[in-house]
Amino acid sequence: DVLAEMKKDDNYPPCLQEEQCPGLIIERPGALAEYLRQNEGWLGFLAQTQKKGNTFELISLGLTGRGREAAALSWRDAEDLQEYIEVLAPYLENPLLPKATHDYKTAYLLFGQYGVQLKGVITDTQLMSYLLNPESSFATITEVAAKYLGRHIPKDEKPETLFSQLRALDELEPVLSGQLQKDDMWELYQDLELPLSRVLAEMEKTGVLLDLNILKDIGQELKKRIEVLTAEIFALAGEEFNINSPKQLGQILFEKM
């Protein structure tokens, strides 16, 4: 039975402890296909990546369905991972299948490396938390869960931790969306910020063409302008000092002038 390794449970299993939730380890593409079929209607996923140059290396990938047990994919090599991606592709590219993740832009770039165009993401808990708290622009799912769910998830790479993060992803969606609506920022998120993530991802992937000669000329012009302004400042101060030193600048502004 393709589900023998999955130990399916039709109920949302309770977390054994506040920070530890049970889940499934999927070790074959066939088991992944069956899991996805049982979770049609909503798909949550978390991808842990490591950036290498202009590409992303996939370290771990976890999935969850609405109110169902989370799952972590296990692969031995790039060939195994590619088989999983091929099973996932129709779901990831389906614009009618609502999806939730943490850091949509990185996920878009990641799956794009495998020729998969990610569509249908309606929930980005990282972006949502940023709009609610702009000081935490790159908050992790663990940090967001602690702030909005009061849940403390360990910072390690154990499967149980990934399962807890996936549970948090599911539970954060209504909390964050509700707060955005309460603060009159839902339209900002839905109509501007979320679509912009995809635009920024495409820009990052394409890059920006620079004319190095023009850039060099601009740099020279700025250097000359800085030298002129520096001389004017020294003349007004009556002495030379380190303009980049807050202490010295403060002495000139508040003690001498």
PDB file of C-alpha atoms in Angstrom:
ATOM      1  CA  ASP A   1       0.000   0.000   0.000  1.00  0.00           C
ATOM      2  CA  VAL A   2       1.449   3.321  -1.073  1.00  0.00           C
ATOM      3  CA  LEU A   3       0.215   4.875   2.161  1.00  0.00           C
ATOM      4  CA  ALA A   4       1.761   2.269   4.438  1.00  0.00           C
ATOM      5  CA  GLU A   5       4.675   4.553   5.243  1.00  0.00           C
ATOM      6  CA  MET A   6       2.392   7.534   5.832  1.00  0.00           C
ATOM      7  CA  LYS A   7       0.156   6.376   8.722  1.00  0.00           C
ATOM      8  CA  LYS A   8      -2.706   8.577   7.568  1.00  0.00           C
ATOM      9  CA  ASP A   9      -4.984  10.150  10.164  1.00  0.00           C
ATOM     10  CA  ASP A  10      -8.231  11.788   9.087  1.00  0.00           C
ATOM     11  CA  ASN A  11      -8.210  14.030  12.167  1.00  0.00           C
ATOM     12  CA  TYR A  12      -5.929  16.955  12.810  1.00  0.00           C
ATOM     13  CA  PRO A  13      -3.480  15.310  15.256  1.00  0.00           C
ATOM     14  CA  PRO A  14      -2.735  17.240  18.437  1.00  0.00           C
ATOM     15  CA  CYS A  15       0.779  18.454  19.140  1.00  0.00           C
ATOM     16  CA  LEU A  16       2.482  16.256  21.714  1.00  0.00           C
ATOM     17  CA  GLN A  17       3.976  19.365  23.262  1.00  0.00           C
ATOM     18  CA  GLU A  18       3.562  23.047  22.470  1.00  0.00           C
ATOM     19  CA  GLU A  19       6.564  22.952  20.151  1.00  0.00           C
ATOM     20  CA  GLN A  20       6.313  19.380  18.795  1.00  0.00           C
ATOM     21  CA  CYS A  21       3.710  18.230  16.287  1.00  0.00           C
ATOM     22  CA  PRO A  22       3.478  14.789  14.651  1.00  0.00           C
ATOM     23  CA  GLY A  23       3.716  14.354  10.912  1.00  0.00           C
ATOM     24  CA  LEU A  24       4.546  12.076   8.024  1.00  0.00           C
ATOM     25  CA  ILE A  25       7.863  11.301   6.361  1.00  0.00           C
ATOM     26  CA  ILE A  26       7.256  10.776   2.653  1.00  0.00           C
ATOM     27  CA  GLU A  27       9.961   8.682   1.007  1.00  0.00           C
ATOM     28  CA  ARG A  28       8.483   7.912  -2.429  1.00  0.00           C
ATOM     29  CA  PRO A  29       6.911  10.014  -5.213  1.00  0.00           C
ATOM     30  CA  GLY A  30       3.884   7.691  -5.194  1.00  0.00           C
ATOM     31  CA  ALA A  31       3.212   8.466  -1.544  1.00  0.00           C
ATOM     32  CA  LEU A  32       3.531  12.185  -2.304  1.00  0.00           C
ATOM     33  CA  ALA A  33       0.985  11.888  -5.127  1.00  0.00           C
ATOM     34  CA  GLU A  34      -1.493  10.183  -2.783  1.00  0.00           C
ATOM     35  CA  TYR A  35      -0.928  12.783  -0.073  1.00  0.00           C
ATOM     36  CA  LEU A  36      -1.586  15.611  -2.521  1.00  0.00           C
ATOM     37  CA  ARG A  37      -4.775  13.976  -3.810  1.00  0.00           C
ATOM     38  CA  GLN A  38      -6.091  13.767  -0.256  1.00  0.00           C
ATOM     39  CA  ASN A  39      -5.311  17.407   0.424  1.00  0.00           C
ATOM     40  CA  GLU A  40      -6.945  19.047  -2.592  1.00  0.00           C
ATOM     41  CA  GLY A  41      -8.528  22.405  -1.844  1.00  0.00           C
ATOM     42  CA  TRP A  42      -5.640  24.138  -0.048  1.00  0.00           C
ATOM     43  CA  LEU A  43      -1.892  23.548   0.045  1.00  0.00           C
ATOM     44  CA  GLY A  44       0.598  24.940   2.485  1.00  0.00           C
ATOM     45  CA  PHE A  45       4.332  24.438   2.036  1.00  0.00           C
ATOM     46  CA  LEU A  46       7.608  25.524   3.589  1.00  0.00           C
ATOM     47  CA  ALA A  47      10.910  25.325   1.750  1.00  0.00           C
ATOM     48  CA  GLN A  48      14.196  25.743   3.585  1.00  0.00           C
ATOM     49  CA  THR A  49      16.819  26.992   1.165  1.00  0.00           C
ATOM     50  CA  GLN A  50      20.453  27.985   1.024  1.00  0.00           C
ATOM     51  CA  LYS A  51      21.495  30.585  -1.502  1.00  0.00           C
ATOM     52  CA  LYS A  52      24.532  29.766  -3.617  1.00  0.00           C
ATOM     53  CA  GLY A  53      25.415  32.603  -5.953  1.00  0.00           C
ATOM     54  CA  ASN A  54      22.314  33.345  -8.002  1.00  0.00           C
ATOM     55  CA  THR A  55      20.580  30.042  -7.261  1.00  0.00           C
ATOM     56  CA  PHE A  56      18.890  28.366  -4.326  1.00  0.00           C
ATOM     57  CA  GLU A  57      19.648  24.929  -2.947  1.00  0.00           C
ATOM     58  CA  LEU A  58      16.635  23.151  -1.465  1.00  0.00           C
ATOM     59  CA  ILE A  59      17.479  21.822   2.003  1.00  0.00           C
ATOM     60  CA  SER A  60      14.057  20.631   3.159  1.00  0.00           C
ATOM     61  CA  LEU A  61      10.476  20.768   1.933  1.00  0.00           C
ATOM     62  CA  GLY A  62       7.353  20.288   4.005  1.00  0.00           C
ATOM     63  CA  LEU A  63       3.680  20.219   3.012  1.00  0.00           C
ATOM     64  CA  THR A  64       0.382  20.520   4.796  1.00  0.00           C
ATOM     65  CA  GLY A  65      -3.303  20.447   3.935  1.00  0.00           C
ATOM     66  CA  ARG A  66      -6.063  22.359   5.628  1.00  0.00           C
ATOM     67  CA  GLY A  67      -6.513  20.789   9.056  1.00  0.00           C
ATOM     68  CA  ARG A  68      -4.519  17.686   8.127  1.00  0.00           C
ATOM     69  CA  GLU A  69      -1.258  16.106   9.176  1.00  0.00           C
ATOM     70  CA  ALA A  70       1.877  17.729   7.846  1.00  0.00           C
ATOM     71  CA  ALA A  71       4.439  15.873   5.746  1.00  0.00           C
ATOM     72  CA  ALA A  72       8.164  16.182   5.083  1.00  0.00           C
ATOM     73  CA  LEU A  73       9.801  14.934   1.905  1.00  0.00           C
ATOM     74  CA  SER A  74      12.871  12.739   2.168  1.00  0.00           C
ATOM     75  CA  TRP A  75      15.230  12.369  -0.779  1.00  0.00           C
ATOM     76  CA  ARG A  76      18.679  10.874  -1.319  1.00  0.00           C
ATOM     77  CA  ASP A  77      19.944  12.801  -4.326  1.00  0.00           C
ATOM     78  CA  ALA A  78      19.043  15.311  -7.042  1.00  0.00           C
ATOM     79  CA  GLU A  79      17.322  12.631  -9.099  1.00  0.00           C
ATOM     80  CA  ASP A  80      14.979  11.778  -6.217  1.00  0.00           C
ATOM     81  CA  LEU A  81      14.222  15.449  -5.672  1.00  0.00           C
ATOM     82  CA  GLN A  82      13.464  15.955  -9.359  1.00  0.00           C
ATOM     83  CA  GLU A  83      10.888  13.157  -9.216  1.00  0.00           C
ATOM     84  CA  TYR A  84       9.182  14.864  -6.284  1.00  0.00           C
ATOM     85  CA  ILE A  85       9.159  18.193  -8.154  1.00  0.00           C
ATOM     86  CA  GLU A  86       7.508  16.528 -11.149  1.00  0.00           C
ATOM     87  CA  VAL A  87       4.725  15.229  -8.903  1.00  0.00           C
ATOM     88  CA  LEU A  88       4.332  18.624  -7.238  1.00  0.00           C
ATOM     89  CA  ALA A  89       4.434  20.706 -10.430  1.00  0.00           C
ATOM     90  CA  PRO A  90       0.745  20.426 -11.460  1.00  0.00           C
ATOM     91  CA  TYR A  91      -0.320  21.509  -7.971  1.00  0.00           C
ATOM     92  CA  LEU A  92       2.200  24.332  -7.704  1.00  0.00           C
ATOM     93  CA  GLU A  93       1.281  25.662 -11.146  1.00  0.00           C
ATOM     94  CA  ASN A  94      -2.491  25.431 -10.618  1.00  0.00           C
ATOM     95  CA  PRO A  95      -3.726  29.040 -10.131  1.00  0.00           C
ATOM     96  CA  LEU A  96      -7.074  27.774  -8.782  1.00  0.00           C
ATOM     97  CA  LEU A  97      -5.469  25.857  -5.904  1.00  0.00           C
ATOM     98  CA  PRO A  98      -4.994  28.298  -2.985  1.00  0.00           C
ATOM     99  CA  LYS A  99      -1.551  28.068  -1.421  1.00  0.00           C
ATOM    100  CA  ALA A 100       0.191  29.385   1.656  1.00  0.00           C
ATOM    101  CA  THR A 101       3.898  29.726   2.342  1.00  0.00           C
ATOM    102  CA  HIS A 102       6.456  31.836   4.157  1.00  0.00           C
ATOM    103  CA  ASP A 103       8.506  34.005   1.734  1.00  0.00           C
ATOM    104  CA  TYR A 104       6.681  33.729  -1.582  1.00  0.00           C
ATOM    105  CA  LYS A 105       9.438  35.503  -3.531  1.00  0.00           C
ATOM    106  CA  THR A 106      12.108  32.966  -2.641  1.00  0.00           C
ATOM    107  CA  ALA A 107       9.720  30.061  -3.297  1.00  0.00           C
ATOM    108  CA  TYR A 108       8.915  31.505  -6.726  1.00  0.00           C
ATOM    109  CA  LEU A 109      12.613  31.690  -7.596  1.00  0.00           C
ATOM    110  CA  LEU A 110      13.332  28.259  -6.131  1.00  0.00           C
ATOM    111  CA  PHE A 111      10.714  26.348  -8.108  1.00  0.00           C
ATOM    112  CA  GLY A 112      11.494  28.421 -11.181  1.00  0.00           C
ATOM    113  CA  GLN A 113      14.898  26.728 -11.203  1.00  0.00           C
ATOM    114  CA  TYR A 114      13.058  23.456 -11.861  1.00  0.00           C
ATOM    115  CA  GLY A 115      10.931  24.922 -14.629  1.00  0.00           C
ATOM    116  CA  VAL A 116       7.887  25.266 -12.373  1.00  0.00           C
ATOM    117  CA  GLN A 117       5.953  28.548 -12.349  1.00  0.00           C
ATOM    118  CA  LEU A 118       4.449  28.932  -8.903  1.00  0.00           C
ATOM    119  CA  LYS A 119       0.870  30.229  -9.018  1.00  0.00           C
ATOM    120  CA  GLY A 120      -2.067  30.522  -6.676  1.00  0.00           C
ATOM    121  CA  VAL A 121      -0.207  31.728  -3.580  1.00  0.00           C
ATOM    122  CA  ILE A 122      -2.654  33.799  -1.561  1.00  0.00           C
ATOM    123  CA  THR A 123      -0.905  33.658   1.805  1.00  0.00           C
ATOM    124  CA  ASP A 124       2.658  34.743   2.533  1.00  0.00           C
ATOM    125  CA  THR A 125       3.011  34.860   6.293  1.00  0.00           C
ATOM    126  CA  GLN A 126       6.380  36.604   6.071  1.00  0.00           C
ATOM    127  CA  LEU A 127       4.950  39.415   3.950  1.00  0.00           C
ATOM    128  CA  MET A 128       1.861  39.656   6.143  1.00  0.00           C
ATOM    129  CA  SER A 129       3.951  39.953   9.300  1.00  0.00           C
ATOM    130  CA  TYR A 130       6.132  42.590   7.613  1.00  0.00           C
ATOM    131  CA  LEU A 131       3.114  44.764   6.807  1.00  0.00           C
ATOM    132  CA  LEU A 132       1.933  44.478  10.396  1.00  0.00           C
ATOM    133  CA  ASN A 133       5.427  45.083  11.775  1.00  0.00           C
ATOM    134  CA  PRO A 134       7.758  46.747   9.205  1.00  0.00           C
ATOM    135  CA  GLU A 135      10.720  46.495  11.587  1.00  0.00           C
ATOM    136  CA  SER A 136      10.813  42.701  11.042  1.00  0.00           C
ATOM    137  CA  SER A 137      11.122  42.510   7.254  1.00  0.00           C
ATOM    138  CA  PHE A 138      12.693  39.035   7.147  1.00  0.00           C
ATOM    139  CA  ALA A 139      11.058  37.386  10.161  1.00  0.00           C
ATOM    140  CA  THR A 140      11.218  33.587  10.170  1.00  0.00           C
ATOM    141  CA  ILE A 141       8.125  31.414  10.543  1.00  0.00           C
ATOM    142  CA  THR A 142       9.376  30.585  14.038  1.00  0.00           C
ATOM    143  CA  GLU A 143       9.536  34.273  14.994  1.00  0.00           C
ATOM    144  CA  VAL A 144       6.093  35.000  13.548  1.00  0.00           C
ATOM    145  CA  ALA A 145       4.600  31.995  15.362  1.00  0.00           C
ATOM    146  CA  ALA A 146       6.075  33.225  18.655  1.00  0.00           C
ATOM    147  CA  LYS A 147       4.668  36.724  18.175  1.00  0.00           C
ATOM    148  CA  TYR A 148       1.166  35.921  16.926  1.00  0.00           C
ATOM    149  CA  LEU A 149       0.497  32.425  18.293  1.00  0.00           C
ATOM    150  CA  GLY A 150       2.588  32.529  21.443  1.00  0.00           C
ATOM    151  CA  ARG A 151       4.185  29.300  20.286  1.00  0.00           C
ATOM    152  CA  HIS A 152       7.871  28.588  20.817  1.00  0.00           C
ATOM    153  CA  ILE A 153       9.302  26.348  18.104  1.00  0.00           C
ATOM    154  CA  PRO A 154      12.900  25.094  18.404  1.00  0.00           C
ATOM    155  CA  LYS A 155      15.452  26.364  15.911  1.00  0.00           C
ATOM    156  CA  ASP A 156      16.734  23.064  14.563  1.00  0.00           C
ATOM    157  CA  GLU A 157      16.342  20.908  11.459  1.00  0.00           C
ATOM    158  CA  LYS A 158      14.453  17.992  13.007  1.00  0.00           C
ATOM    159  CA  PRO A 159      11.325  16.775  11.166  1.00  0.00           C
ATOM    160  CA  GLU A 160       9.239  17.513  14.264  1.00  0.00           C
ATOM    161  CA  THR A 161      10.283  21.152  14.037  1.00  0.00           C
ATOM    162  CA  LEU A 162       9.238  21.331  10.396  1.00  0.00           C
ATOM    163  CA  PHE A 163       5.876  19.778  11.289  1.00  0.00           C
ATOM    164  CA  SER A 164       5.401  22.420  14.003  1.00  0.00           C
ATOM    165  CA  GLN A 165       6.258  25.174  11.526  1.00  0.00           C
ATOM    166  CA  LEU A 166       3.721  23.796   9.051  1.00  0.00           C
ATOM    167  CA  ARG A 167       1.060  23.682  11.754  1.00  0.00           C
ATOM    168  CA  ALA A 168       1.900  27.307  12.553  1.00  0.00           C
ATOM    169  CA  LEU A 169       1.597  28.228   8.866  1.00  0.00           C
ATOM    170  CA  ASP A 170      -1.937  26.830   8.814  1.00  0.00           C
ATOM    171  CA  GLU A 171      -2.942  28.600  12.026  1.00  0.00           C
ATOM    172  CA  LEU A 172      -1.261  31.919  11.211  1.00  0.00           C
ATOM    173  CA  GLU A 173      -3.234  32.504   8.027  1.00  0.00           C
ATOM    174  CA  PRO A 174      -6.554  33.508   9.682  1.00  0.00           C
ATOM    175  CA  VAL A 175      -4.771  35.388  12.465  1.00  0.00           C
ATOM    176  CA  LEU A 176      -2.656  37.544  10.153  1.00  0.00           C
ATOM    177  CA  SER A 177      -5.342  38.070   7.519  1.00  0.00           C
ATOM    178  CA  GLY A 178      -7.768  39.098  10.251  1.00  0.00           C
ATOM    179  CA  GLN A 179      -5.296  41.615  11.662  1.00  0.00           C
ATOM    180  CA  LEU A 180      -4.608  43.047   8.193  1.00  0.00           C
ATOM    181  CA  GLN A 181      -8.323  43.528   7.626  1.00  0.00           C
ATOM    182  CA  LYS A 182      -8.696  45.108  11.059  1.00  0.00           C
ATOM    183  CA  ASP A 183      -5.884  47.551  10.250  1.00  0.00           C
ATOM    184  CA  ASP A 184      -7.357  48.328   6.793  1.00  0.00           C
ATOM    185  CA  MET A 185      -4.324  46.840   5.042  1.00  0.00           C
ATOM    186  CA  TRP A 186      -5.902  43.808   3.406  1.00  0.00           C
ATOM    187  CA  GLU A 187      -6.290  45.481  -0.012  1.00  0.00           C
ATOM    188  CA  LEU A 188      -2.711  46.764   0.227  1.00  0.00           C
ATOM    189  CA  TYR A 189      -1.523  43.211   0.847  1.00  0.00           C
ATOM    190  CA  GLN A 190      -3.759  41.459  -1.670  1.00  0.00           C
ATOM    191  CA  ASP A 191      -3.718  43.964  -4.540  1.00  0.00           C
ATOM    192  CA  LEU A 192      -0.239  45.461  -4.288  1.00  0.00           C
ATOM    193  CA  GLU A 193       2.297  43.780  -2.021  1.00  0.00           C
ATOM    194  CA  LEU A 194       1.591  40.133  -2.886  1.00  0.00           C
ATOM    195  CA  PRO A 195       1.609  40.629  -6.695  1.00  0.00           C
ATOM    196  CA  LEU A 196       4.716  42.783  -6.285  1.00  0.00           C
ATOM    197  CA  SER A 197       6.579  39.816  -4.783  1.00  0.00           C
ATOM    198  CA  ARG A 198       6.349  38.035  -8.109  1.00  0.00           C
ATOM    199  CA  VAL A 199       7.489  41.138  -9.993  1.00  0.00           C
ATOM    200  CA  LEU A 200      10.490  41.504  -7.678  1.00  0.00           C
ATOM    201  CA  ALA A 201      11.319  37.821  -8.137  1.00  0.00           C
ATOM    202  CA  GLU A 202      11.308  38.218 -11.924  1.00  0.00           C
ATOM    203  CA  MET A 203      13.507  41.305 -11.621  1.00  0.00           C
ATOM    204  CA  GLU A 204      15.937  39.413  -9.391  1.00  0.00           C
ATOM    205  CA  LYS A 205      16.014  36.512 -11.833  1.00  0.00           C
ATOM    206  CA  THR A 206      16.502  38.723 -14.900  1.00  0.00           C
ATOM    207  CA  GLY A 207      18.900  41.164 -13.309  1.00  0.00           C
ATOM    208  CA  VAL A 208      19.600  44.778 -14.278  1.00  0.00           C
ATOM    209  CA  LEU A 209      21.750  45.793 -17.226  1.00  0.00           C
ATOM    210  CA  LEU A 210      24.325  48.409 -16.250  1.00  0.00           C
ATOM    211  CA  ASP A 211      26.544  50.607 -18.391  1.00  0.00           C
ATOM    212  CA  LEU A 212      29.758  50.428 -16.360  1.00  0.00           C
ATOM    213  CA  ASN A 213      31.282  53.451 -18.093  1.00  0.00           C
ATOM    214  CA  ILE A 214      28.324  55.669 -17.189  1.00  0.00           C
ATOM    215  CA  LEU A 215      28.354  54.259 -13.660  1.00  0.00           C
ATOM    216  CA  LYS A 216      32.040  55.114 -13.364  1.00  0.00           C
ATOM    217  CA  ASP A 217      31.421  58.684 -14.606  1.00  0.00           C
ATOM    218  CA  ILE A 218      28.632  59.151 -12.059  1.00  0.00           C
ATOM    219  CA  GLY A 219      30.965  57.930  -9.337  1.00  0.00           C
ATOM    220  CA  GLN A 220      33.626  60.464 -10.346  1.00  0.00           C
ATOM    221  CA  GLU A 221      31.078  63.294 -10.376  1.00  0.00           C
ATOM    222  CA  LEU A 222      29.841  62.329  -6.915  1.00  0.00           C
ATOM    223  CA  LYS A 223      33.413  62.166  -5.627  1.00  0.00           C
ATOM    224  CA  LYS A 224      34.129  65.717  -6.843  1.00  0.00           C
ATOM    225  CA  ARG A 225      30.864  66.985  -5.375  1.00  0.00           C
ATOM    226  CA  ILE A 226      31.685  65.413  -2.006  1.00  0.00           C
ATOM    227  CA  GLU A 227      35.137  67.056  -2.035  1.00  0.00           C
ATOM    228  CA  VAL A 228      33.581  70.491  -2.693  1.00  0.00           C
ATOM    229  CA  LEU A 229      30.975  70.069   0.051  1.00  0.00           C
ATOM    230  CA  THR A 230      33.585  68.800   2.500  1.00  0.00           C
ATOM    231  CA  ALA A 231      35.738  71.859   1.894  1.00  0.00           C
ATOM    232  CA  GLU A 232      32.725  74.134   2.486  1.00  0.00           C
ATOM    233  CA  ILE A 233      31.924  72.338   5.758  1.00  0.00           C
ATOM    234  CA  PHE A 234      35.512  72.671   6.991  1.00  0.00           C
ATOM    235  CA  ALA A 235      35.456  76.390   6.126  1.00  0.00           C
ATOM    236  CA  LEU A 236      32.237  76.937   8.094  1.00  0.00           C
ATOM    237  CA  ALA A 237      33.572  74.928  11.041  1.00  0.00           C
ATOM    238  CA  GLY A 238      36.936  76.681  11.012  1.00  0.00           C
ATOM    239  CA  GLU A 239      38.783  73.380  11.231  1.00  0.00           C
ATOM    240  CA  GLU A 240      38.993  69.942   9.685  1.00  0.00           C
ATOM    241  CA  PHE A 241      37.384  66.953  11.392  1.00  0.00           C
ATOM    242  CA  ASN A 242      35.998  63.525  10.599  1.00  0.00           C
ATOM    243  CA  ILE A 243      32.531  64.214   9.168  1.00  0.00           C
ATOM    244  CA  ASN A 244      31.651  60.523   9.487  1.00  0.00           C
ATOM    245  CA  SER A 245      32.250  60.593  13.246  1.00  0.00           C
ATOM    246  CA  PRO A 246      29.011  61.330  15.159  1.00  0.00           C
ATOM    247  CA  LYS A 247      31.069  62.386  18.192  1.00  0.00           C
ATOM    248  CA  GLN A 248      33.222  64.900  16.295  1.00  0.00           C
ATOM    249  CA  LEU A 249      30.257  66.170  14.308  1.00  0.00           C
ATOM    250  CA  GLY A 250      28.312  66.689  17.531  1.00  0.00           C
ATOM    251  CA  GLN A 251      31.158  68.705  19.051  1.00  0.00           C
ATOM    252  CA  ILE A 252      31.259  70.967  16.011  1.00  0.00           C
ATOM    253  CA  LEU A 253      27.465  71.450  15.844  1.00  0.00           C
ATOM    254  CA  PHE A 254      26.599  71.766  19.522  1.00  0.00           C
ATOM    255  CA  GLU A 255      29.771  72.997  21.219  1.00  0.00           C
ATOM    256  CA  LYS A 256      31.675  75.129  18.725  1.00  0.00           C
ATOM    257  CA  MET A 257      29.025  76.587  16.407  1.00  0.00           C
TER     258      MET A 257
END
